[in-house]
PDB file of C-alpha atoms and ligand atoms in Angstrom:
ATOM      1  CA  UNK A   1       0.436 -61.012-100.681  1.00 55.00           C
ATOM      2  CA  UNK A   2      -1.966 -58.531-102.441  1.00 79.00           C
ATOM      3  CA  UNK A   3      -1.004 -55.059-102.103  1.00 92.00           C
ATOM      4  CA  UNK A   4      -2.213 -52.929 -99.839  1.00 97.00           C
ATOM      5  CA  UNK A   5      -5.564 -50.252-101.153  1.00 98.00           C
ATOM      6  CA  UNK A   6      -5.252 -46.724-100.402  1.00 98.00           C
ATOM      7  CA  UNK A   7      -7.468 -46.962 -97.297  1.00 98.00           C
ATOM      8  CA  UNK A   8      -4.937 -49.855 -95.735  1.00 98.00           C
ATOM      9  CA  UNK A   9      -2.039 -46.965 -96.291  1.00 98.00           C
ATOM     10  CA  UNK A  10      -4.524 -44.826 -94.838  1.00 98.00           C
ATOM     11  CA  UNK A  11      -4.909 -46.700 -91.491  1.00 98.00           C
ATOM     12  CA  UNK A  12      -1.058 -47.550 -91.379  1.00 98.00           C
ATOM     13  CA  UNK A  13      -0.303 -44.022 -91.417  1.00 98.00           C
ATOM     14  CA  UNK A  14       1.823 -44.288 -94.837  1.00 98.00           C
ATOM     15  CA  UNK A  15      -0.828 -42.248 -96.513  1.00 98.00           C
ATOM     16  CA  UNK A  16      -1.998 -38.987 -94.932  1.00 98.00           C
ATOM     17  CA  UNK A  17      -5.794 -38.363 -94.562  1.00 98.00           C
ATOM     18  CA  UNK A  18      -7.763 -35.543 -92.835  1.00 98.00           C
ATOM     19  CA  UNK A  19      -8.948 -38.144 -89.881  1.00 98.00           C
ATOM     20  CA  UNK A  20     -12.065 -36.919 -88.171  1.00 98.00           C
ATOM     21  CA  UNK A  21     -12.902 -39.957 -85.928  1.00 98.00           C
ATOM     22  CA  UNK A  22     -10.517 -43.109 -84.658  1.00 98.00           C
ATOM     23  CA  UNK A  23     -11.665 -45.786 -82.272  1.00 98.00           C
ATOM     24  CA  UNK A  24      -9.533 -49.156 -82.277  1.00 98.00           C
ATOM     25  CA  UNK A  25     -12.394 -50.864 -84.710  1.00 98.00           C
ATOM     26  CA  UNK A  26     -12.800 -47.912 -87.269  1.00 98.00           C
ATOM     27  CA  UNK A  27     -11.477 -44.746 -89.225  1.00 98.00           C
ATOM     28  CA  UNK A  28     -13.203 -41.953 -90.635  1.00 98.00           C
ATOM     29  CA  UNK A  29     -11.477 -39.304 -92.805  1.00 99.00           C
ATOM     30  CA  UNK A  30     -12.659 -36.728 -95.589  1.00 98.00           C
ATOM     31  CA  UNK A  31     -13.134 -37.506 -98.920  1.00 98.00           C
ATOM     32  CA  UNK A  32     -10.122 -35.988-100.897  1.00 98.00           C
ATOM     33  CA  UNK A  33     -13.056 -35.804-103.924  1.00 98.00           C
ATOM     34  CA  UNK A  34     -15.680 -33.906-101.317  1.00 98.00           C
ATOM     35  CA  UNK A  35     -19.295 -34.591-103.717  1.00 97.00           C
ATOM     36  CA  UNK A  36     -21.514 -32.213-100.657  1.00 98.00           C
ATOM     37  CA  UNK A  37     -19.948 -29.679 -97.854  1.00 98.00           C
ATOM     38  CA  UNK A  38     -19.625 -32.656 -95.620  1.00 98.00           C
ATOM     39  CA  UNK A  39     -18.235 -35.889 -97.585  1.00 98.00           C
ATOM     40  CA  UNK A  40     -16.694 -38.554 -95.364  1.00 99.00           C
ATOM     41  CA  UNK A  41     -15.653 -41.844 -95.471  1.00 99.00           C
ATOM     42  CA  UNK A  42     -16.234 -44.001 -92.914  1.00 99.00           C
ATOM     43  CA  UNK A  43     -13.962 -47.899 -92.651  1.00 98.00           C
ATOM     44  CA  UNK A  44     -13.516 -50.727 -90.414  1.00 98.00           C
ATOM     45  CA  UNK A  45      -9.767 -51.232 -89.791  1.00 98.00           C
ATOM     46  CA  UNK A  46     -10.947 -54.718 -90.287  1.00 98.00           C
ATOM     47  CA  UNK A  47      -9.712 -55.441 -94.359  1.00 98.00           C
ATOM     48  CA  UNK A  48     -13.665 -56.156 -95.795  1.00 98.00           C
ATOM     49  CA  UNK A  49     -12.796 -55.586 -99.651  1.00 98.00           C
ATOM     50  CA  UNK A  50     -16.674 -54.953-100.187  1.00 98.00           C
ATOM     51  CA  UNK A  51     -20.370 -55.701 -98.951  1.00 98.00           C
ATOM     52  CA  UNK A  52     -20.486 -58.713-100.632  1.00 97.00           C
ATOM     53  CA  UNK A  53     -17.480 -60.210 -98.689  1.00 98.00           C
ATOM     54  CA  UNK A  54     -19.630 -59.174 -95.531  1.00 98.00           C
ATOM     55  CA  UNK A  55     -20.253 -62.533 -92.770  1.00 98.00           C
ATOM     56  CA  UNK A  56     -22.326 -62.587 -90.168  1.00 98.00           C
ATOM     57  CA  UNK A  57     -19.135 -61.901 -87.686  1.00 98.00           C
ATOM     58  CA  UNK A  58     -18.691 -58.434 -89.284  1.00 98.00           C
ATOM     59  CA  UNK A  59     -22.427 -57.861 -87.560  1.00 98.00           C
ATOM     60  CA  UNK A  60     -21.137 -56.278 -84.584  1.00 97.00           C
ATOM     61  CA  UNK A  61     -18.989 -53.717 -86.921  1.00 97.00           C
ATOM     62  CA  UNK A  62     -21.563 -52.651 -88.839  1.00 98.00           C
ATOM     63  CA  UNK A  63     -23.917 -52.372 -85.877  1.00 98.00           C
ATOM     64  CA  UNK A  64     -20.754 -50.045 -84.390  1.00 98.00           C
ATOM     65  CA  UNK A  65     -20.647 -48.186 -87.469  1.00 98.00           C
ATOM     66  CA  UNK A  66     -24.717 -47.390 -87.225  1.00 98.00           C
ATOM     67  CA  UNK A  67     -24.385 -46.675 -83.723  1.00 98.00           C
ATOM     68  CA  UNK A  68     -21.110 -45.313 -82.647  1.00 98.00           C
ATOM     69  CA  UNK A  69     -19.412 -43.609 -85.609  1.00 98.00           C
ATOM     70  CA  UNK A  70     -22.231 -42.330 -87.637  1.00 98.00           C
ATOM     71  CA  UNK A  71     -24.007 -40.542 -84.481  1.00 98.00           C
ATOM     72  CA  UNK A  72     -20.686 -39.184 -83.247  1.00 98.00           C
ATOM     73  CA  UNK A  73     -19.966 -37.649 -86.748  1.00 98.00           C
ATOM     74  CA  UNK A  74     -23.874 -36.731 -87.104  1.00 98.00           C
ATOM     75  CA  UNK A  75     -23.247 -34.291 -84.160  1.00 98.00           C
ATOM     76  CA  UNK A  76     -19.763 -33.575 -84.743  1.00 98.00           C
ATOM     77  CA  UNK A  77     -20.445 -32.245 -88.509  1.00 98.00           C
ATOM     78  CA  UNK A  78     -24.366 -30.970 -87.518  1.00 98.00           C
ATOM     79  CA  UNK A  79     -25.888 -33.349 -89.820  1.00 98.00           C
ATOM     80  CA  UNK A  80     -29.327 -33.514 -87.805  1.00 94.00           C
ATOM     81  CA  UNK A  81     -30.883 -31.958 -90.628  1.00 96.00           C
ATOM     82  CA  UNK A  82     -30.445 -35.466 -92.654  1.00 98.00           C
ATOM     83  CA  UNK A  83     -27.860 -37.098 -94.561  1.00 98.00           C
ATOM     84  CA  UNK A  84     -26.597 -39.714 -97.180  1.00 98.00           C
ATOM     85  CA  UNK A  85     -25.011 -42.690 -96.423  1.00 98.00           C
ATOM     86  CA  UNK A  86     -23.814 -44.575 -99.648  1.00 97.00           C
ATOM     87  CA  UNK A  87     -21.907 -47.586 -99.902  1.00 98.00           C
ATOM     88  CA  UNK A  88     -20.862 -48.296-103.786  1.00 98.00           C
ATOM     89  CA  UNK A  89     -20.318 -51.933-104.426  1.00 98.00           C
ATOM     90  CA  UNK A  90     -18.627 -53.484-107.256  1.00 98.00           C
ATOM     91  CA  UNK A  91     -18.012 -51.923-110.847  1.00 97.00           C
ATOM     92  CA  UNK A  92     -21.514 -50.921-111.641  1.00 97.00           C
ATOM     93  CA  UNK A  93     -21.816 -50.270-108.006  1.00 97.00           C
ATOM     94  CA  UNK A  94     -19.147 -47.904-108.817  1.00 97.00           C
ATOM     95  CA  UNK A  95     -16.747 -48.881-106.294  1.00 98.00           C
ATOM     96  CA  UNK A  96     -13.187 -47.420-106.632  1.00 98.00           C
ATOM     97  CA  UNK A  97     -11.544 -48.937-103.889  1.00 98.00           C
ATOM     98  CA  UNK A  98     -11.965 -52.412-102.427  1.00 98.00           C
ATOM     99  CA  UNK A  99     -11.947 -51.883 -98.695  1.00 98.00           C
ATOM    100  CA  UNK A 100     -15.754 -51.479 -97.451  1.00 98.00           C
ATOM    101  CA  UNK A 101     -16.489 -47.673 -96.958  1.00 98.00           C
ATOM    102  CA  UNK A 102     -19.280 -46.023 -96.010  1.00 98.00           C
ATOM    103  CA  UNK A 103     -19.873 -41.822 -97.791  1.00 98.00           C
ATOM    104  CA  UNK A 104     -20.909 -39.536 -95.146  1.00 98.00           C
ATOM    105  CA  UNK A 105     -22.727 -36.890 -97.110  1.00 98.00           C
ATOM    106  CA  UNK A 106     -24.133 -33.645 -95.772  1.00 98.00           C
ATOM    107  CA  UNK A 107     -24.879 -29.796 -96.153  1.00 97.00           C
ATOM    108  CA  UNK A 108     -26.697 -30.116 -98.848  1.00 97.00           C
ATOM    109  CA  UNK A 109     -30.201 -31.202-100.313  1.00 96.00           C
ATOM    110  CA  UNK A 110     -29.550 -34.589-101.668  1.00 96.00           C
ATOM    111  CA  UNK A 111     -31.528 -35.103-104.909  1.00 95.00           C
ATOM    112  CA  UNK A 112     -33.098 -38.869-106.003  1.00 96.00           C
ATOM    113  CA  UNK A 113     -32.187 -41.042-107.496  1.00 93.00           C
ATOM    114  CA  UNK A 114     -28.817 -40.733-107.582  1.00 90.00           C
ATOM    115  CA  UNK A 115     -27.088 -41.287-111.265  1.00 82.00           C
TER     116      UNK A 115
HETATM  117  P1  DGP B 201     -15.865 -45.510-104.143  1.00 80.07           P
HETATM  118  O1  DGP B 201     -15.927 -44.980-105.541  1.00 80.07           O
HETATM  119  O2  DGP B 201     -17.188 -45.739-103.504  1.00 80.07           O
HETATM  120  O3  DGP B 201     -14.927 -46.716-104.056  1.00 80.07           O
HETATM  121  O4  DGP B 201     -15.195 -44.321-103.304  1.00 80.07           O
HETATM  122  C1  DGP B 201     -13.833 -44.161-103.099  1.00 80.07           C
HETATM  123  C2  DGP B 201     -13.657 -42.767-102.548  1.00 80.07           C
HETATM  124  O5  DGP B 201     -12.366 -42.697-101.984  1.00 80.07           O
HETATM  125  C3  DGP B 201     -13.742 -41.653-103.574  1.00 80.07           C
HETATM  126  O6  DGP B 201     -14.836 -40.796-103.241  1.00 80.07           O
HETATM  127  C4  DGP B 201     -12.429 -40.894-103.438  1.00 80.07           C
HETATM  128  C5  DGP B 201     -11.859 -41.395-102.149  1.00 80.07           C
HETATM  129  N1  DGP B 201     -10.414 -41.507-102.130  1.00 80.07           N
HETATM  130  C6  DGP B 201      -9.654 -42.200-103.007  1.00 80.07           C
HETATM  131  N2  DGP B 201      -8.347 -42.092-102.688  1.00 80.07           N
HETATM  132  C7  DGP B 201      -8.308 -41.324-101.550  1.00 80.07           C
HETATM  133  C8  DGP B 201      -7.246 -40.859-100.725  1.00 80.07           C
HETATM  134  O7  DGP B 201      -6.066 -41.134-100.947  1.00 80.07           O
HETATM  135  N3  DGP B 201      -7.594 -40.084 -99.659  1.00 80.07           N
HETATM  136  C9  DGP B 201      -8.897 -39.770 -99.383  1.00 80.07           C
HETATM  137  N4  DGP B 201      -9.115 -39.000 -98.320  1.00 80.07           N
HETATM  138  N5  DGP B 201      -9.924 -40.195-100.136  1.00 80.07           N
HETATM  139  C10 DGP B 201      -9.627 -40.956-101.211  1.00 80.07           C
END
């Protein structure tokens, strides 16, 4: 078996994380490596190593993620101002960790394009 990534320990509770929002399909915590004010990350529980290993039964995740979390954390962090949400895939994606994550980023002017 592959070893668990930092955001399985997360989940299981054998890695501590500032958690903001729990429901029994997701997790959202902050960022230890905040990049705005307001830098979260937001995961299925589900083990998705990246958007490319995405199927079409992940839809109803992703459509909970758009419509659940991200408004709950919109008014929970006063983001109605706008926001970033970035989701780094693969190495020149620059993806760190292989468990799909969503950056919640906020309280701040977010400049284009991105480097
Ligand atoms: P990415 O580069 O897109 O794979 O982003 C991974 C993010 O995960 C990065 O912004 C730092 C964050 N991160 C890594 N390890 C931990 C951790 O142990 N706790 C928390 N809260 N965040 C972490």
């Amino acid at each position: 078996m592959s070893e668990k990534t930092i955001f399985k320990k997360i989940i299981d509770r054998e890695v501590p994380a500032d958690i903001v929002f729990e429901d029994e399909i997701c997790l959202a915590f902050k960022d230890v490596n905040p990049q705005a004010p307001v830098h979260i990350l937001i995961i299925p529980k589900k083990e998705i190593a990246s958007t490319d290993k995405l199927s079409a039964e992940d839809a109803e995740l992703l459509c909970h993620i758009y419509t659940v979390v991200l408004p709950y954390l919109v008014s929970e962090f006063a983001l109605s101002g706008g926001y970033r949400l970035v989701t780094n895939c693969g190495n020149n994606g620059g993806q760190t960790v292989y468990h799909l994550h969503f950056h919640l980023l906020g309280g701040r002017f977010m400049g284009w394009p991105p480097g």
